[in-house]
Coordinates of C-alpha atoms and ligand atoms in Angstrom, one line a residue:
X1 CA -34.6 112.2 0.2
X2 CA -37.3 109.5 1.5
X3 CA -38.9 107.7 -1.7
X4 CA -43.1 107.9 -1.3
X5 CA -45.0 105.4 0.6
X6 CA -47.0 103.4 -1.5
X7 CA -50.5 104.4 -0.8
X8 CA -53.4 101.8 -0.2
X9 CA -55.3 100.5 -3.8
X10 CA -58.9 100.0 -2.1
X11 CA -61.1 98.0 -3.9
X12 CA -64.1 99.2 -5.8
X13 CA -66.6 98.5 -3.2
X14 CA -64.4 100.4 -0.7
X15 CA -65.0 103.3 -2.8
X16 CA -68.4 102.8 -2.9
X17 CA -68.7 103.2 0.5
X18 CA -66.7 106.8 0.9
X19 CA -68.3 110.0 2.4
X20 CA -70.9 108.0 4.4
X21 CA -72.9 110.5 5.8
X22 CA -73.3 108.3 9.4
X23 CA -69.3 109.1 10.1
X24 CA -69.7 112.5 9.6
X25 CA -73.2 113.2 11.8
X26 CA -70.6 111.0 14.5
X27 CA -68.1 113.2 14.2
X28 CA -70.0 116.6 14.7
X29 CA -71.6 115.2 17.4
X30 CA -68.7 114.0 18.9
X31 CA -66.8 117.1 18.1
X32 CA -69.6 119.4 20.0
X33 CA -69.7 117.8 22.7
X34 CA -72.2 120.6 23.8
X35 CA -74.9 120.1 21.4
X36 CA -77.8 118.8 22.1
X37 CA -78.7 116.4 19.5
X38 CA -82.0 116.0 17.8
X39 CA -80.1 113.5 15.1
X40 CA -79.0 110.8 17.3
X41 CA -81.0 107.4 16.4
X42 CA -80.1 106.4 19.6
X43 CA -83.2 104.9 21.9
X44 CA -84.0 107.0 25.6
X45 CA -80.8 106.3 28.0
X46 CA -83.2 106.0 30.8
X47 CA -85.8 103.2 29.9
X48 CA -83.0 100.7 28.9
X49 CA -83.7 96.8 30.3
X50 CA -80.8 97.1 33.1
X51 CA -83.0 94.9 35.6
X52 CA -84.5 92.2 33.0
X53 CA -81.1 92.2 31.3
X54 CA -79.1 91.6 35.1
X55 CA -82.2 88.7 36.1
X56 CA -81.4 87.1 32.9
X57 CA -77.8 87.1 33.0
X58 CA -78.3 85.7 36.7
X59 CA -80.5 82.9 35.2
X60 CA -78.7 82.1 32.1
X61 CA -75.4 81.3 34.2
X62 CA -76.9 79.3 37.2
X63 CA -76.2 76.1 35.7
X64 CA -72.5 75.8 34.4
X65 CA -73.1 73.2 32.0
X66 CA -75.8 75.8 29.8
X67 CA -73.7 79.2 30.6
X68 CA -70.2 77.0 29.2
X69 CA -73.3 76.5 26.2
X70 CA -74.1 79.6 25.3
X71 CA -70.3 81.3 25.7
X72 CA -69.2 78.6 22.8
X73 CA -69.5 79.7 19.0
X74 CA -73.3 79.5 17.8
X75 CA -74.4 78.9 14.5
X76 CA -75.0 81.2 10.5
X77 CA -78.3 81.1 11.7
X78 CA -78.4 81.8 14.9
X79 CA -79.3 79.9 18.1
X80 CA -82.5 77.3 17.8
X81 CA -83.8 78.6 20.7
X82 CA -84.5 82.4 19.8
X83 CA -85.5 81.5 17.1
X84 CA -88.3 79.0 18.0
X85 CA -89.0 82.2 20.5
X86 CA -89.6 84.2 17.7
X87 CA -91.9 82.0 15.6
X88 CA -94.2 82.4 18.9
X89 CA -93.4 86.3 18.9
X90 CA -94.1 86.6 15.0
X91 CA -97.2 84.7 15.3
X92 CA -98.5 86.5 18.2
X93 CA -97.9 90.3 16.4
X94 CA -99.3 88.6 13.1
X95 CA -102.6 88.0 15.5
X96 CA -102.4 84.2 14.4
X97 CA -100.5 81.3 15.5
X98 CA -97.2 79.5 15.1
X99 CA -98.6 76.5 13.0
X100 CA -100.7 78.7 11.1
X101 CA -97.5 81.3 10.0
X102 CA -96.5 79.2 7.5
X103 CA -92.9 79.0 8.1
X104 CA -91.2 76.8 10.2
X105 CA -88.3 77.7 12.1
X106 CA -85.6 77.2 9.5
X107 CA -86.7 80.1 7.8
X108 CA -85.8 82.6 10.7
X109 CA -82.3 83.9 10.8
X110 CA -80.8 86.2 13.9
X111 CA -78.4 88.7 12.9
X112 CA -76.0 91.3 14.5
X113 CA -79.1 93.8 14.6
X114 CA -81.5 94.1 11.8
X115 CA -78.7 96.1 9.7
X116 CA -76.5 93.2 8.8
X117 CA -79.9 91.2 7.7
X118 CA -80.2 94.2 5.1
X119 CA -76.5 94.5 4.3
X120 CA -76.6 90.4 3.6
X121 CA -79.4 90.7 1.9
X122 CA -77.9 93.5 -0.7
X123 CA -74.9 91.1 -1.0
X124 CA -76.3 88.2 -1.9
X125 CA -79.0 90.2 -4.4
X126 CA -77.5 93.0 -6.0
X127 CA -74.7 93.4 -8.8
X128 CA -73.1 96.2 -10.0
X129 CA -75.9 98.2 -12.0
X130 CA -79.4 95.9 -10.6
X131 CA -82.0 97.9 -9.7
X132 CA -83.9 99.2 -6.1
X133 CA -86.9 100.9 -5.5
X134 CA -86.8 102.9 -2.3
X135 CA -89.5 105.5 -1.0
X136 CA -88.3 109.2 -1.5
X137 CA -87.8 109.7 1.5
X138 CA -86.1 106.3 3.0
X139 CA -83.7 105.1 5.6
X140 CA -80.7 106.9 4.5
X141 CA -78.1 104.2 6.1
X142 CA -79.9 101.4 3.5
X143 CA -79.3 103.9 1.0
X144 CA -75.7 104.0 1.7
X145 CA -75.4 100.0 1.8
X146 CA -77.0 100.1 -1.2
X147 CA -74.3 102.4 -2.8
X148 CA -71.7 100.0 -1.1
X149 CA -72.6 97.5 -3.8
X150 CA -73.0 99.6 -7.1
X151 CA -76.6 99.3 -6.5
X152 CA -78.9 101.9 -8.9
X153 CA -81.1 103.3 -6.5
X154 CA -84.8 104.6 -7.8
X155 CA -86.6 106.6 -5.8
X156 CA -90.8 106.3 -5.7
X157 CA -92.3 109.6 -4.2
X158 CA -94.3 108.9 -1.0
X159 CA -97.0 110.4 0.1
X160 CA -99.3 110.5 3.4
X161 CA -99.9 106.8 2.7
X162 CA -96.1 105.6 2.5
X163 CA -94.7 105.1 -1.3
X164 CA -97.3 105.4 -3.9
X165 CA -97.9 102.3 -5.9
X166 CA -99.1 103.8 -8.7
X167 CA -95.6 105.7 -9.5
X168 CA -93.9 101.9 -8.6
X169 CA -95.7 100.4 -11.4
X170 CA -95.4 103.4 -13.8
X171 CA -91.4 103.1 -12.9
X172 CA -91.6 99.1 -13.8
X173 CA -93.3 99.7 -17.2
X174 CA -90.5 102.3 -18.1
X175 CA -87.5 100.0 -16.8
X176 CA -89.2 97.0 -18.6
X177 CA -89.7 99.6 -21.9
X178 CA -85.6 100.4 -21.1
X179 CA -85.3 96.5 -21.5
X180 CA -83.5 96.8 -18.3
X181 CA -86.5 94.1 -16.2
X182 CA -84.5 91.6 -15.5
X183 CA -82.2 94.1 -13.3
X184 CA -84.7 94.6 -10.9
X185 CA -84.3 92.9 -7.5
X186 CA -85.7 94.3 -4.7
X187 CA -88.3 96.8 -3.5
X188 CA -87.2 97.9 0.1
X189 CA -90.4 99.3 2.3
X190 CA -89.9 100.9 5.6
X191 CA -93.7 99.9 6.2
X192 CA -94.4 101.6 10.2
X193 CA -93.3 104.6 11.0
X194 CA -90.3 105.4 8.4
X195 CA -87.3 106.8 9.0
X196 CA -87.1 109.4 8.8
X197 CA -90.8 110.4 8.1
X198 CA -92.8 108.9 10.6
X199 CA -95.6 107.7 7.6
X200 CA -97.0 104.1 7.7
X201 CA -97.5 102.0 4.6
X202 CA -101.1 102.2 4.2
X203 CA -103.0 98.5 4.6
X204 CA -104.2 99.1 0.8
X205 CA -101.1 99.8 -0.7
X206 CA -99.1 97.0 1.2
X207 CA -101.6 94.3 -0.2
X208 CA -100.9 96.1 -3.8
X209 CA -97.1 96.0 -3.2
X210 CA -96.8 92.0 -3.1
X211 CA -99.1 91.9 -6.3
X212 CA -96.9 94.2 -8.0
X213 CA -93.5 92.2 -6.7
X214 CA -95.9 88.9 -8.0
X215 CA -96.8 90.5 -11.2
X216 CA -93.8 92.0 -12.2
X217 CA -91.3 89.0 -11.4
X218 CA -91.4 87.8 -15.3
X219 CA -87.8 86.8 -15.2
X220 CA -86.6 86.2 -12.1
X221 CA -88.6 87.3 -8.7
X222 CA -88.3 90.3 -7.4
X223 CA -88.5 90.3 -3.5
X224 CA -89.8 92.8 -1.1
X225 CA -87.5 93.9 1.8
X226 CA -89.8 94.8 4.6
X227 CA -87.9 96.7 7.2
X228 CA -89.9 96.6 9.9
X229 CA -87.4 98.1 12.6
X230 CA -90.3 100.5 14.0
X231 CA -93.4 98.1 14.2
X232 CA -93.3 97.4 17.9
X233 CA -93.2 101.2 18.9
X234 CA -96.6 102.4 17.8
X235 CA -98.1 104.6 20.3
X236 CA -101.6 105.1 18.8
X237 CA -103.4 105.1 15.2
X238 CA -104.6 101.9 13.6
X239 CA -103.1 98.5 13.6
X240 CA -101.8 97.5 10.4
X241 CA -101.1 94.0 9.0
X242 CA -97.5 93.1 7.7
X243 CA -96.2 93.6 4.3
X244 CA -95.3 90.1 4.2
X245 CA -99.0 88.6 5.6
X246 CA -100.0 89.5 2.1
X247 CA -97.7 87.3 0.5
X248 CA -99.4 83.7 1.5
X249 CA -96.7 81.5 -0.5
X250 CA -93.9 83.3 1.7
X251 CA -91.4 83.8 -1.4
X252 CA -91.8 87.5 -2.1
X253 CA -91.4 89.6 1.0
X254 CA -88.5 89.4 3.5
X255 CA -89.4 90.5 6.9
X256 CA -86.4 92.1 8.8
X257 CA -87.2 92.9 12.6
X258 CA -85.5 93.9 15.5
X259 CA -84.9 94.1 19.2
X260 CA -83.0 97.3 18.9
X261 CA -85.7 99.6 19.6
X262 CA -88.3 97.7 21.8
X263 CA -85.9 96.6 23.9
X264 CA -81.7 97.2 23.6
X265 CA -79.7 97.8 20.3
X266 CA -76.2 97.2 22.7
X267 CA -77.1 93.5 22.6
X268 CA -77.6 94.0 18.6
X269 CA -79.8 91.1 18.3
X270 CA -82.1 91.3 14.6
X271 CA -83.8 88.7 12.7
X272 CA -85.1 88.2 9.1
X273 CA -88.1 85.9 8.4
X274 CA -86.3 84.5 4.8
X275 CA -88.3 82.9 1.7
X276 CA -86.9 79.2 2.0
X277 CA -84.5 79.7 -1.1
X278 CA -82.9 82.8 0.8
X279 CA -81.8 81.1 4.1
X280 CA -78.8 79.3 2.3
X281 CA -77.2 82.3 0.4
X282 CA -78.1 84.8 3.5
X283 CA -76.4 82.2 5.6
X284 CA -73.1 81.4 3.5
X285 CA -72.7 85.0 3.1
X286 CA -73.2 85.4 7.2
X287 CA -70.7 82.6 7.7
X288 CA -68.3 84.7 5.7
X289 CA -68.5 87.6 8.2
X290 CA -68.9 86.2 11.6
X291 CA -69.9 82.2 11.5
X292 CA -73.0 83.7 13.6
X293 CA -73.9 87.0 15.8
X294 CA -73.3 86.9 19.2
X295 CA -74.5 83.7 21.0
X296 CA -74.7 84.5 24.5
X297 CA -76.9 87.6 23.6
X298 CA -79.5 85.3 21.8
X299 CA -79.7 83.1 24.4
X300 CA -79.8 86.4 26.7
X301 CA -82.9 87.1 24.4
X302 CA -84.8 83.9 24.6
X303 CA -84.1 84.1 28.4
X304 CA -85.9 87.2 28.2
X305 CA -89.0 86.0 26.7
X306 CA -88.6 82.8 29.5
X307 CA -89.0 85.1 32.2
X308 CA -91.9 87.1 30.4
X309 CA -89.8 89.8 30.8
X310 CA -90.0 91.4 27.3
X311 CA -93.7 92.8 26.9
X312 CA -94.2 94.1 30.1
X313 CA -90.9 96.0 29.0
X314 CA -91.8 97.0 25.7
X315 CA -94.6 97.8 26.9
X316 CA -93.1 100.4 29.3
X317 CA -90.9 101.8 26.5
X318 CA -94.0 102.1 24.6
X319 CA -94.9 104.9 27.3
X320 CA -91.7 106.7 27.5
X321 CA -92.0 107.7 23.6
X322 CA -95.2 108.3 23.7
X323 CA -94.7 111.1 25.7
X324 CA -91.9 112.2 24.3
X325 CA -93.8 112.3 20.9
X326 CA -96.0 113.9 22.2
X327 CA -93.7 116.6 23.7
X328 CA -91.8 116.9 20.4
X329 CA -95.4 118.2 18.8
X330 CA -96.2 120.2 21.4
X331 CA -92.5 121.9 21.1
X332 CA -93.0 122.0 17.3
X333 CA -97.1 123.8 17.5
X334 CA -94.8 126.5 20.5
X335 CA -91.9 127.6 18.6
X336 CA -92.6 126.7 14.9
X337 CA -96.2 127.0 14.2
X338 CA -95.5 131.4 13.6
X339 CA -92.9 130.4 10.7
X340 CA -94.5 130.6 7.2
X341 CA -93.9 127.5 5.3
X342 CA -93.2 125.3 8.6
X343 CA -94.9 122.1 8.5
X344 CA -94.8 118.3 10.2
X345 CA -95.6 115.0 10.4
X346 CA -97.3 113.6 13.1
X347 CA -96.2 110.1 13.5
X348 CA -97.8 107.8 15.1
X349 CA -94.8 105.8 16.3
X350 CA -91.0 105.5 15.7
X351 CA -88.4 107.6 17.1
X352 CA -89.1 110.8 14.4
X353 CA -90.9 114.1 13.3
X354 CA -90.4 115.2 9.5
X355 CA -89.9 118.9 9.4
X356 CA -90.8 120.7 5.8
X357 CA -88.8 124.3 5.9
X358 CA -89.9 126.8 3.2
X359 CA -87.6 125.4 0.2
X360 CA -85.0 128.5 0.3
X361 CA -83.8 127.4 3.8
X362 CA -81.4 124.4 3.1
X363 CA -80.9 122.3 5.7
X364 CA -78.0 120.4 4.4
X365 CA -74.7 120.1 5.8
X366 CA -73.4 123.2 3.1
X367 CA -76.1 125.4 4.1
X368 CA -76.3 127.5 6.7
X369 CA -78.6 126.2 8.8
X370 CA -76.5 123.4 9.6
X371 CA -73.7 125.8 10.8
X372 CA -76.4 128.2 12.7
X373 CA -77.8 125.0 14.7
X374 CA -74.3 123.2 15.3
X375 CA -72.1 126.2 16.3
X376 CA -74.4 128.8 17.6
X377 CA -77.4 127.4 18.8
X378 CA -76.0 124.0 19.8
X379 CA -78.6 121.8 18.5
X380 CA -78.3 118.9 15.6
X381 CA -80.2 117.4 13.1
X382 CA -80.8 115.1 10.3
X383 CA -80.5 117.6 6.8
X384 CA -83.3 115.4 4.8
X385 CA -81.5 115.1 1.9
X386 CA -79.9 112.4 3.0
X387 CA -82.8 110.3 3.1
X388 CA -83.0 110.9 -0.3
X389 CA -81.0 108.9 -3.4
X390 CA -79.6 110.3 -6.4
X391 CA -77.0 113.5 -7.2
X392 CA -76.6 115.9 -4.5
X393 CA -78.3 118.8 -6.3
X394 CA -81.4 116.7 -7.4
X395 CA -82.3 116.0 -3.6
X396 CA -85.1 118.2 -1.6
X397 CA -83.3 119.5 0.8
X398 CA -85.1 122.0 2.9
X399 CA -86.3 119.3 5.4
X400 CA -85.3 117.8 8.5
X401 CA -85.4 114.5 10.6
X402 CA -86.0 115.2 14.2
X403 CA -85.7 112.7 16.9
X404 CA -87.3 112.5 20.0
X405 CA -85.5 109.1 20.9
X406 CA -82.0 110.8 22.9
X407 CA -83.5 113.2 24.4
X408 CA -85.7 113.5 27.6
X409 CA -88.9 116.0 27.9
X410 CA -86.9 119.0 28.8
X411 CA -84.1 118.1 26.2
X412 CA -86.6 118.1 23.7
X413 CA -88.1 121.3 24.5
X414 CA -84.6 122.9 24.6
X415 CA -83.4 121.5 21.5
X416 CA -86.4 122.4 19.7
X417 CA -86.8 126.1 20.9
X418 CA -82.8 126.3 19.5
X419 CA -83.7 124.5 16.3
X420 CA -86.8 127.5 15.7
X421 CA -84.4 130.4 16.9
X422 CA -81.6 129.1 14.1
X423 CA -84.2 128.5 11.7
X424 CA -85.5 132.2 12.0
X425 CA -82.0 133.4 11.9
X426 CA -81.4 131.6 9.0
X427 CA -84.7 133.2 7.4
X428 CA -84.3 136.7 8.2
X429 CA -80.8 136.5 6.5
X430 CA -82.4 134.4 3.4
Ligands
PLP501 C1 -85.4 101.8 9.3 C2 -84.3 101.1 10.1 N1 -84.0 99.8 9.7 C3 -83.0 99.2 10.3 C4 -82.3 99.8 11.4 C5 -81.2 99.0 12.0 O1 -81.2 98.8 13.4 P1 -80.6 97.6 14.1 O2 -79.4 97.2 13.3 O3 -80.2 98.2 15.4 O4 -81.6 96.6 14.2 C6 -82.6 101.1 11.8 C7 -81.8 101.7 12.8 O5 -82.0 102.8 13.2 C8 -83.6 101.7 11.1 O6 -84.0 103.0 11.4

């Protein structure tokens, strides 16, 4: 008789981690092969930088000497040149200049896409038990990082102008009543286009989210995560200032940016713009994982920008989603706009349409929408109650995240006339 083999004792955090809903969207996907998915994150196949990426390559290894460079190890903080790169870059989306930005380039850190800026950053803030404000809905893989380090996640409701401040600072004066202040470390704001409901922090309520952080930072300060993953892909609607131009002294808000979507998420290039007392902690932590994302590809990057190859490109991607936005909401007004209770958001950039079923359909991966979508009409989604935190049964979940970003025009239109015929399935047998 064989004696039992001693199973793995995973630490806490490990545990933490379990069920991420990421890994299991993966697997169906990879599973049904078949499906056509309106859940993919990914950015369009056919608009990626092949060209730009092949003249820079060609550039960056003409001379020997720099190409032996920028194959060696690289820094925590990424390579000097990016980031000077992006001081010009920041300053020139921030409609100002570099000297007038006020930060200098030791405050700019390149990471392996924006992600690990914001899985650092919830390492080096959070304990076991500290406190995060989140819009309801948010970015459900933040939400899942934040759950990887015993994070308590509290979720504001948003509404047609991003997360409503007024609920924030009602949720303060109740944590503060709770004596539980001095937990609080971070409000995280998808500000353009959130994923996964398309809605822009409105310029009002940005302004009142740094004098909130500023106000409420009694004990210790309480910083503002700007995700601004989406900014570069607006399409139309009005141009908004940063989170982070309202904070002048540059200690509140964190700006985390990234070339994923304007340009290529394979070269996982991010970058957070850090209040001076981050950089160290963000950077011993980063040393921890990788001593510094990949060097070549930063230099790749800044050769990029050399070549003024970069706006012209994001530029062109710019297009591409456009019009598949706009053939995502012409699918949606064809095949959904007869279903009582239907109703969407209109973004006016990012990768996403937020889709409101009447509440008895649930979308989640136990209902049976899911199933009808996956297995008989071959189409997937995002169930929205992912994007929400707290206990399974307290989450809305009759909604969905749609991407137009996979896809192209005819895709979209297929995936979405499936979506309508599982959700009236679904309905008649409701
Ligand atoms: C809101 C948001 N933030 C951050 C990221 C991370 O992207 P990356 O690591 O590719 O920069 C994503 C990716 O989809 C996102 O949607």
């Amino acid at each position: 008789m064989s004696t039992p083999r001693p199973q793995p004792k995973l630490s806490q955090r490990a545990a933490w981690c379990h069920d991420s809903a990421i890994s299991f969207l993966m697997q169906q996907g990879v599973e049904n092969p078949r499906v056509l998915s309106l859940a993919a994150g990914l950015v369009d196949q056919s608009s990626l930088p092949v060209a730009e990426v092949q003249q820079a390559v060609t550039e960056l290894m003409r001379d020997p000497e720099r190409g032996r460079h920028v194959l060696q190890y690289g820094t925590s903080s990424g390579a000097e040149r990016l980031r000077g790169r992006l001081v010009e870059h920041v300053a020139r989306l921030e409609g100002t200049t570099p000297d007038r930005l006020g930060i200098d380039i030791g405050q700019v850190v390149l990471t392996t896409g924006s992600q690990q800026l914001l899985s650092l950053l919830a390492e080096v803030l959070i304990d076991p038990g500290d406190i995060v404000f989140v819009a309801a809905p948010t970015y459900f893989v933040f939400l899942s990082v934040l759950h990887g380090v015993g994070a308590r996640v509290i979720s504001i409701p948003a509404d047609d102008d991003g997360m409503r401040m007024d609920l924030l600072e009602a949720e303060l004066a109740r944590v503060e009543a709770a004596g539980e202040l001095s937990r609080v470390k971070l409000i995280y704001l998808v500000s353009w286009f959130e994923n996964p409901s398309g809605i822009s922090l409105s310029a009002e309520r940005r302004q009142q989210a740094v004098e909130i952080a500023k106000r409420w930072s009694k004990r210790q300060r309480i910083f503002i995560l700007e995700d601004a993953a989406y900014r570069e892909l607006r399409y139309d609607g009005p141009e908004l200032p940063s989170v982070w131009s309202f904070d002048a002294e540059r200690e509140h808000v964190i700006l985390a940016q990234t070339f994923s979507k304007s340009f290529s998420p394979g070269l996982r290039v991010g970058y957070g713009l850090l209040p001076r007392d981050l950089v160290a902690p963000v950077c011993d932590r980063k040393g921890n994982d990788d001593f510094g994302s990949a060097h070549f590809n930063q230099h790749l990057l800044a050769t990029v920008f050399d070549l003024g190859l970069y706006e012209p490109h994001a530029e062109k991607v710019r297009a591409t989603y456009r019009t598949k936005r706009d053939a995502m909401l012409q699918a949606a007004d064809r095949y959904f706009s007869h279903l009582p209770g239907v109703h969407w958001v209109h973004p006016h950039g990012g990768l996403y349409v937020w889709m409101t079923l009447p509440d008895r359909i649930d979308t989640s991966f136990r209902g049976p929408l899911f199933d009808e979508a996956v297995h008989r009409q071959q189409v997937m989604y995002v169930p929205g109650d992912l994007c929400y935190a707290g206990p399974p049964e307290s989450r809305p979940n009759h909604q969905m995240r749609l991407s137009f970003g996979v896809q192209d025009v005819s895709g979209i239109g297929e995936g979405m006339q499936r979506l309508a015929r599982a959700v009236e399935r679904v309905s008649d047998e409701a």
